[in-house]
Short mmCIF file of C-alpha atoms in Angstrom, two decimals:
data_model
loop_
_atom_site.label_atom_id
_atom_site.label_comp_id
_atom_site.label_asym_id
_atom_site.label_seq_id
_atom_site.Cartn_x
_atom_site.Cartn_y
_atom_site.Cartn_z
CA MET A 1 47.77 -118.47 -67.79
CA ASP A 2 49.08 -117.03 -70.97
CA ALA A 3 49.04 -113.36 -71.92
CA TYR A 4 46.08 -113.71 -74.29
CA THR A 5 43.83 -115.06 -71.57
CA LEU A 6 44.90 -112.36 -69.17
CA VAL A 7 44.10 -109.62 -71.64
CA SER A 8 40.73 -111.20 -72.42
CA ASN A 9 39.78 -111.42 -68.76
CA LEU A 10 40.87 -107.83 -68.16
CA THR A 11 38.77 -106.66 -71.10
CA THR A 12 35.75 -108.50 -69.75
CA ILE A 13 36.16 -106.97 -66.30
CA ILE A 14 36.46 -103.46 -67.76
CA PHE A 15 33.36 -104.03 -69.90
CA ILE A 16 31.38 -105.21 -66.86
CA ILE A 17 32.51 -102.19 -64.85
CA ILE A 18 31.42 -99.85 -67.63
CA ILE A 19 28.03 -101.58 -67.81
CA LEU A 20 27.62 -101.25 -64.04
CA ILE A 21 28.53 -97.56 -64.16
CA ILE A 22 25.99 -96.91 -66.89
CA PHE A 23 23.35 -98.92 -65.05
CA LEU A 24 23.95 -97.06 -61.79
CA SER A 25 23.86 -93.68 -63.55
CA MET A 26 20.49 -94.60 -64.99
CA ALA A 27 19.20 -96.04 -61.71
CA ILE A 28 20.21 -93.17 -59.44
CA LYS A 29 17.90 -90.15 -59.65
CA VAL A 30 17.94 -86.85 -57.77
CA VAL A 31 15.10 -84.33 -57.60
CA ARG A 32 15.30 -80.88 -56.09
CA GLU A 33 13.43 -79.69 -53.04
CA TYR A 34 10.73 -77.97 -55.13
CA GLU A 35 10.22 -81.00 -57.41
CA ARG A 36 8.57 -84.40 -57.17
CA ALA A 37 9.00 -87.42 -59.44
CA VAL A 38 5.94 -89.54 -60.27
CA VAL A 39 7.22 -93.07 -61.00
CA PHE A 40 5.52 -95.70 -63.20
CA ARG A 41 6.75 -99.32 -63.27
CA LEU A 42 5.66 -101.20 -66.34
CA GLY A 43 2.78 -98.76 -66.71
CA ARG A 44 1.59 -99.03 -63.11
CA LEU A 45 1.78 -96.07 -60.71
CA LEU A 46 4.26 -96.45 -57.88
CA GLY A 47 3.79 -92.98 -56.39
CA ALA A 48 5.72 -89.73 -55.98
CA LYS A 49 9.41 -89.80 -55.07
CA GLY A 50 11.61 -87.09 -53.67
CA PRO A 51 13.03 -84.74 -52.82
CA GLY A 52 16.60 -86.00 -52.76
CA LEU A 53 18.17 -89.26 -53.92
CA PHE A 54 16.26 -92.42 -54.91
CA PHE A 55 16.67 -95.43 -57.19
CA ILE A 56 14.68 -96.76 -60.13
CA ILE A 57 15.03 -99.80 -62.36
CA PRO A 58 16.36 -98.69 -65.74
CA PHE A 59 14.24 -99.62 -68.77
CA VAL A 60 11.48 -100.71 -66.38
CA ASP A 61 10.56 -97.60 -64.45
CA ARG A 62 9.54 -94.31 -66.03
CA LEU A 63 9.32 -91.04 -64.12
CA LEU A 64 7.75 -87.63 -64.72
CA LYS A 65 8.95 -84.57 -62.82
CA VAL A 66 6.43 -82.06 -61.46
CA ASP A 67 7.37 -78.54 -60.32
CA LEU A 68 5.70 -77.54 -57.05
CA ARG A 69 6.52 -73.84 -57.30
CA ILE A 70 3.93 -71.17 -58.12
CA VAL A 71 3.50 -70.79 -61.88
CA ALA A 72 2.33 -67.56 -63.55
CA VAL A 73 0.16 -68.04 -66.64
CA ASP A 74 -0.43 -65.06 -68.93
CA VAL A 75 -3.99 -65.29 -70.22
CA PRO A 76 -4.20 -63.57 -73.63
CA GLU A 77 -6.80 -60.91 -74.35
CA GLN A 78 -10.33 -62.27 -74.33
CA ARG A 79 -13.04 -60.43 -76.27
CA SER A 80 -16.45 -60.55 -74.63
CA VAL A 81 -19.66 -58.55 -74.22
CA THR A 82 -20.64 -57.27 -70.79
CA ARG A 83 -24.08 -57.51 -69.28
CA ASP A 84 -24.97 -54.01 -70.56
CA ASN A 85 -23.92 -54.92 -74.13
CA VAL A 86 -20.48 -53.28 -74.28
CA SER A 87 -17.74 -55.09 -76.19
CA VAL A 88 -14.50 -55.19 -74.17
CA GLY A 89 -11.16 -56.95 -74.25
CA VAL A 90 -9.67 -58.22 -70.98
CA ASP A 91 -6.39 -60.00 -70.28
CA ALA A 92 -5.27 -61.46 -66.96
CA VAL A 93 -2.56 -63.36 -65.09
CA ILE A 94 -3.29 -66.63 -63.25
CA TYR A 95 -1.04 -67.86 -60.41
CA TYR A 96 -1.29 -71.52 -59.43
CA LYS A 97 0.77 -74.32 -57.89
CA VAL A 98 0.60 -78.12 -57.79
CA LEU A 99 -0.35 -79.53 -54.39
CA ASP A 100 -0.69 -83.19 -55.38
CA PRO A 101 1.72 -84.24 -58.16
CA VAL A 102 0.06 -87.66 -58.55
CA LYS A 103 -3.35 -86.11 -59.27
CA ALA A 104 -1.79 -83.52 -61.60
CA ILE A 105 -0.34 -86.35 -63.71
CA MET A 106 -3.18 -88.87 -63.45
CA ALA A 107 -6.28 -86.64 -63.61
CA VAL A 108 -5.43 -84.49 -66.62
CA GLU A 109 -3.20 -84.97 -69.65
CA ASN A 110 -1.44 -81.59 -69.59
CA TYR A 111 -2.35 -79.68 -66.47
CA SER A 112 -0.63 -76.41 -67.47
CA TYR A 113 -2.49 -76.25 -70.80
CA ALA A 114 -5.74 -77.27 -69.09
CA VAL A 115 -5.41 -74.45 -66.53
CA LEU A 116 -4.80 -71.92 -69.32
CA MET A 117 -7.87 -73.02 -71.32
CA LEU A 118 -10.03 -73.09 -68.20
CA ALA A 119 -8.86 -69.59 -67.25
CA GLN A 120 -9.81 -68.22 -70.68
CA THR A 121 -13.32 -69.64 -70.64
CA THR A 122 -13.93 -68.60 -67.03
CA LEU A 123 -12.73 -65.07 -67.75
CA ARG A 124 -15.15 -64.72 -70.67
CA ASP A 125 -18.05 -66.11 -68.64
CA VAL A 126 -17.49 -63.77 -65.71
CA ILE A 127 -17.15 -60.71 -67.96
CA GLY A 128 -20.45 -61.56 -69.62
CA GLN A 129 -22.21 -61.57 -66.24
CA VAL A 130 -21.12 -58.11 -65.00
CA GLU A 131 -21.76 -54.57 -66.17
CA LEU A 132 -19.10 -52.20 -67.46
CA ASP A 133 -19.10 -50.01 -64.35
CA ASP A 134 -18.51 -53.04 -62.13
CA LEU A 135 -15.76 -54.27 -64.45
CA LEU A 136 -13.94 -50.94 -64.13
CA SER A 137 -14.53 -50.19 -60.44
CA LYS A 138 -14.79 -53.63 -58.77
CA ARG A 139 -11.79 -55.41 -60.23
CA GLU A 140 -10.69 -56.77 -56.86
CA GLU A 141 -14.03 -58.49 -56.38
CA LEU A 142 -13.87 -59.91 -59.91
CA ASN A 143 -10.36 -61.23 -59.25
CA LYS A 144 -11.57 -63.12 -56.17
CA ARG A 145 -14.62 -64.38 -58.03
CA ILE A 146 -12.57 -65.79 -60.91
CA GLN A 147 -10.06 -67.25 -58.46
CA GLY A 148 -12.85 -69.03 -56.55
CA ILE A 149 -14.30 -70.56 -59.71
CA LEU A 150 -10.91 -71.77 -60.97
CA ASP A 151 -9.94 -73.11 -57.56
CA VAL A 152 -13.06 -75.26 -57.39
CA LEU A 153 -12.61 -76.61 -60.92
CA THR A 154 -8.89 -77.39 -60.55
CA ASP A 155 -9.12 -78.97 -57.09
CA PRO A 156 -9.71 -82.50 -58.51
CA TRP A 157 -6.46 -82.06 -60.45
CA GLY A 158 -4.45 -81.42 -57.30
CA ILE A 159 -3.89 -77.78 -58.31
CA LYS A 160 -4.40 -74.69 -56.16
CA VAL A 161 -5.10 -71.32 -57.82
CA THR A 162 -3.49 -68.77 -55.51
CA ALA A 163 -4.34 -65.49 -57.26
CA VAL A 164 -5.95 -63.93 -60.32
CA THR A 165 -5.17 -60.42 -61.56
CA LEU A 166 -6.94 -58.55 -64.35
CA LYS A 167 -4.25 -56.60 -66.18
CA GLU A 168 -6.04 -54.36 -68.67
CA VAL A 169 -9.55 -53.61 -69.85
CA LYS A 170 -9.70 -52.36 -73.46
CA LEU A 171 -12.75 -50.36 -74.52
CA PRO A 172 -13.93 -49.07 -77.92
CA ASP A 173 -12.96 -45.50 -78.83
CA THR A 174 -16.59 -44.32 -78.72
CA MET A 175 -16.97 -45.66 -75.20
CA LEU A 176 -13.73 -43.98 -74.12
CA ARG A 177 -15.03 -40.62 -75.36
CA ALA A 178 -18.34 -41.19 -73.58
CA LEU A 179 -16.54 -42.00 -70.32
CA ALA A 180 -14.40 -38.87 -70.72
CA LYS A 181 -17.53 -36.72 -71.15
CA GLN A 182 -19.12 -38.37 -68.15
CA ALA A 183 -16.06 -37.71 -66.00
CA GLU A 184 -15.94 -34.09 -67.20
CA ALA A 185 -19.62 -33.57 -66.39
CA GLU A 186 -19.13 -35.10 -62.96
CA ARG A 187 -16.19 -32.79 -62.22
CA PHE A 188 -18.21 -29.79 -63.40
CA ARG A 189 -21.11 -30.82 -61.16
CA ARG A 190 -18.81 -31.10 -58.16
CA ALA A 191 -17.30 -27.70 -58.91
CA ARG A 192 -20.75 -26.10 -59.06
CA ILE A 193 -21.74 -27.74 -55.78
CA ILE A 194 -18.56 -26.58 -54.08
CA GLU A 195 -19.05 -23.06 -55.43
CA ALA A 196 -22.68 -22.96 -54.25
CA GLU A 197 -21.66 -24.26 -50.82
CA GLY A 198 -19.02 -21.54 -50.61
CA GLU A 199 -21.61 -18.89 -51.51
CA ARG A 200 -23.96 -20.23 -48.84
CA GLN A 201 -21.29 -20.13 -46.17
CA SER A 202 -20.16 -16.69 -47.32
CA ALA A 203 -23.72 -15.35 -47.17
CA SER A 204 -24.17 -16.77 -43.67
CA ILE A 205 -20.95 -15.19 -42.45
CA MET A 206 -21.79 -11.83 -44.09
CA SER A 207 -25.21 -11.91 -42.41
CA GLU A 208 -23.52 -12.39 -39.05
CA ALA A 209 -21.09 -9.56 -39.85
CA ALA A 210 -23.95 -7.23 -40.81
CA THR A 211 -25.69 -7.96 -37.50
CA PHE A 212 -22.49 -7.23 -35.64
CA TYR A 213 -21.88 -3.97 -37.53
CA GLU A 214 -25.46 -2.89 -36.83
CA SER A 215 -24.88 -3.18 -33.09
CA HIS A 216 -21.37 -1.65 -33.29
CA PRO A 217 -21.37 1.36 -35.68
CA MET A 218 -17.71 2.19 -35.01
CA ALA A 219 -16.65 -1.24 -36.18
CA ILE A 220 -17.93 -0.62 -39.69
CA ARG A 221 -16.11 2.73 -39.69
CA LEU A 222 -12.86 1.00 -38.75
CA ARG A 223 -13.48 -1.53 -41.45
CA GLU A 224 -13.99 1.27 -43.95
CA LEU A 225 -10.69 2.86 -42.97
CA GLN A 226 -8.93 -0.47 -43.29
CA THR A 227 -10.36 -0.86 -46.77
CA LEU A 228 -9.14 2.63 -47.71
CA ILE A 229 -5.67 1.71 -46.52
CA GLU A 230 -5.67 -1.35 -48.73
CA ILE A 231 -6.93 0.67 -51.72
CA ALA A 232 -4.35 3.41 -51.13
CA ARG A 233 -1.56 1.01 -52.00
CA GLU A 234 -2.41 1.57 -55.66
CA LYS A 235 -0.75 4.90 -56.60
CA ASN A 236 -2.89 5.59 -59.67
CA LEU A 237 -6.26 5.66 -57.89
CA ILE A 238 -8.28 8.60 -56.56
CA ILE A 239 -10.14 7.84 -53.35
CA VAL A 240 -13.39 9.72 -52.72
CA THR A 241 -14.54 9.50 -49.10
CA PRO A 242 -17.96 10.64 -47.82
CA GLU A 243 -16.42 13.85 -46.37
CA SER A 244 -14.62 14.67 -49.58
CA ARG A 245 -17.82 14.07 -51.52
CA GLY A 246 -19.54 16.78 -49.45
CA GLU A 247 -16.73 19.27 -50.02
CA ILE A 248 -16.64 18.59 -53.73
CA LEU A 249 -20.41 18.94 -53.93
CA GLY A 250 -20.23 22.38 -52.25
CA THR A 251 -17.48 23.50 -54.60
CA VAL A 252 -19.42 22.30 -57.63
CA VAL A 253 -22.55 24.17 -56.45
CA GLY A 254 -20.56 27.39 -55.88
CA LEU A 255 -18.94 27.21 -59.28
CA THR A 256 -22.32 26.66 -60.89
CA LYS A 257 -23.80 29.70 -59.19
CA GLY A 258 -20.78 31.83 -60.17
CA ILE A 259 -21.12 30.81 -63.80
CA GLN A 260 -24.80 31.67 -63.79
CA VAL A 261 -24.13 35.16 -62.27
CA GLY A 262 -21.39 35.82 -64.83
CA ARG A 263 -23.74 34.98 -67.67
CA LYS A 264 -26.38 37.41 -66.31
CA GLU A 265 -23.88 40.26 -66.02
CA THR A 266 -22.67 39.64 -69.53
CA SER A 267 -26.23 39.74 -70.89
CA THR A 268 -27.04 43.08 -69.12
CA SER A 269 -23.83 44.79 -70.19
CA SER A 270 -24.25 43.97 -73.86
CA PRO A 271 -27.17 46.52 -74.59
CA MET A 272 -25.37 49.32 -72.78
CA LYS A 273 -22.26 48.73 -74.80
CA ALA A 274 -24.25 48.76 -78.03
CA SER A 275 -25.95 52.18 -77.22
CA SER A 276 -22.60 53.80 -76.34
CA GLU A 277 -21.17 52.71 -79.64
CA SER A 278 -24.11 54.21 -81.55
CA GLU A 279 -23.70 57.56 -79.74
CA SER A 280 -20.01 57.68 -80.57
CA GLU A 281 -20.77 57.10 -84.22
CA THR A 282 -23.22 60.02 -84.23
#
C-alpha cells in the first residue's frame, strides 16, 4: 500500500468519524427536570419525552420543549363598566402551569398567548357583572371566581390556573372624590354615635352618683373639698366657699348701712352749718 492510498483511507476514516459525531450530537437530547419534549416523527406525534437523556432521529424527528413550571402572566389594564354603570380600569396577574404538555401543544397553537387573551376577556366579563362596592371590598371572591372560570376553560388545553390576583382598580377622579366624601361622612357618623353613647353612659353614672350622694350627705361634702383642692392648684384664682359667701354678705350689708347713715348725718349737718355762717357774717 503506497502512501497516497494510506492518506486517502485516513482522510475517509476521519470524515466518517466527524459525521458520526455530528449525527450523535443531533440525536442525543437532554431535557431538564421541569421540562418535557413533545416529539413528532414525520409529522406524527410520538409523545412526550423526558426528563433526562433520550435519542431522536436527526432530520426525521422534531421536538418542542414545554416548561412545566408556574408562569406569571401580567394582564394589562382592562377598561370596563361595572353593573352600576361606573367606568373602571382593572389589571391583574394570572398564575398557571402546564399539566399535560401533549395537550398544550396539540389543542392550541400558542397556549401562553391563548391564556393571556382568555384572561383579558374573562376579566372584563366579570367586572361587568359586579357592582363597584363589591369590586372594591370583595376582591378575594372575585379572584376565586375568575380563577374558576379560567380553570374550566383551559382544562382541555392541559393547563391549570393556580391563582388570579387583581392588582389595582383605577377609578375616575369624580368617583374618588365621592368616595372620600362618603368615607368622611361615615367617620363623622361614627364619631357622633360614640359621643352620644359616652353621654348616655355618663348620664347613667351621674344619676347613680346623685342617688348615692342623696343617701350620704357627707360624701358630697368630701367631694366638694376634693374639688376645692384641685382648684387651689391654680395660684391666680379666688375660691368662694359657702361659708365665705355668708361672711362677705354680712360685711357688704354692714358697709351699706354705714354708708346710708353717713349720708343722713351729712344731710342734717349741712343746714346748721349754713345758719352759723350767716350769723357770723352779721
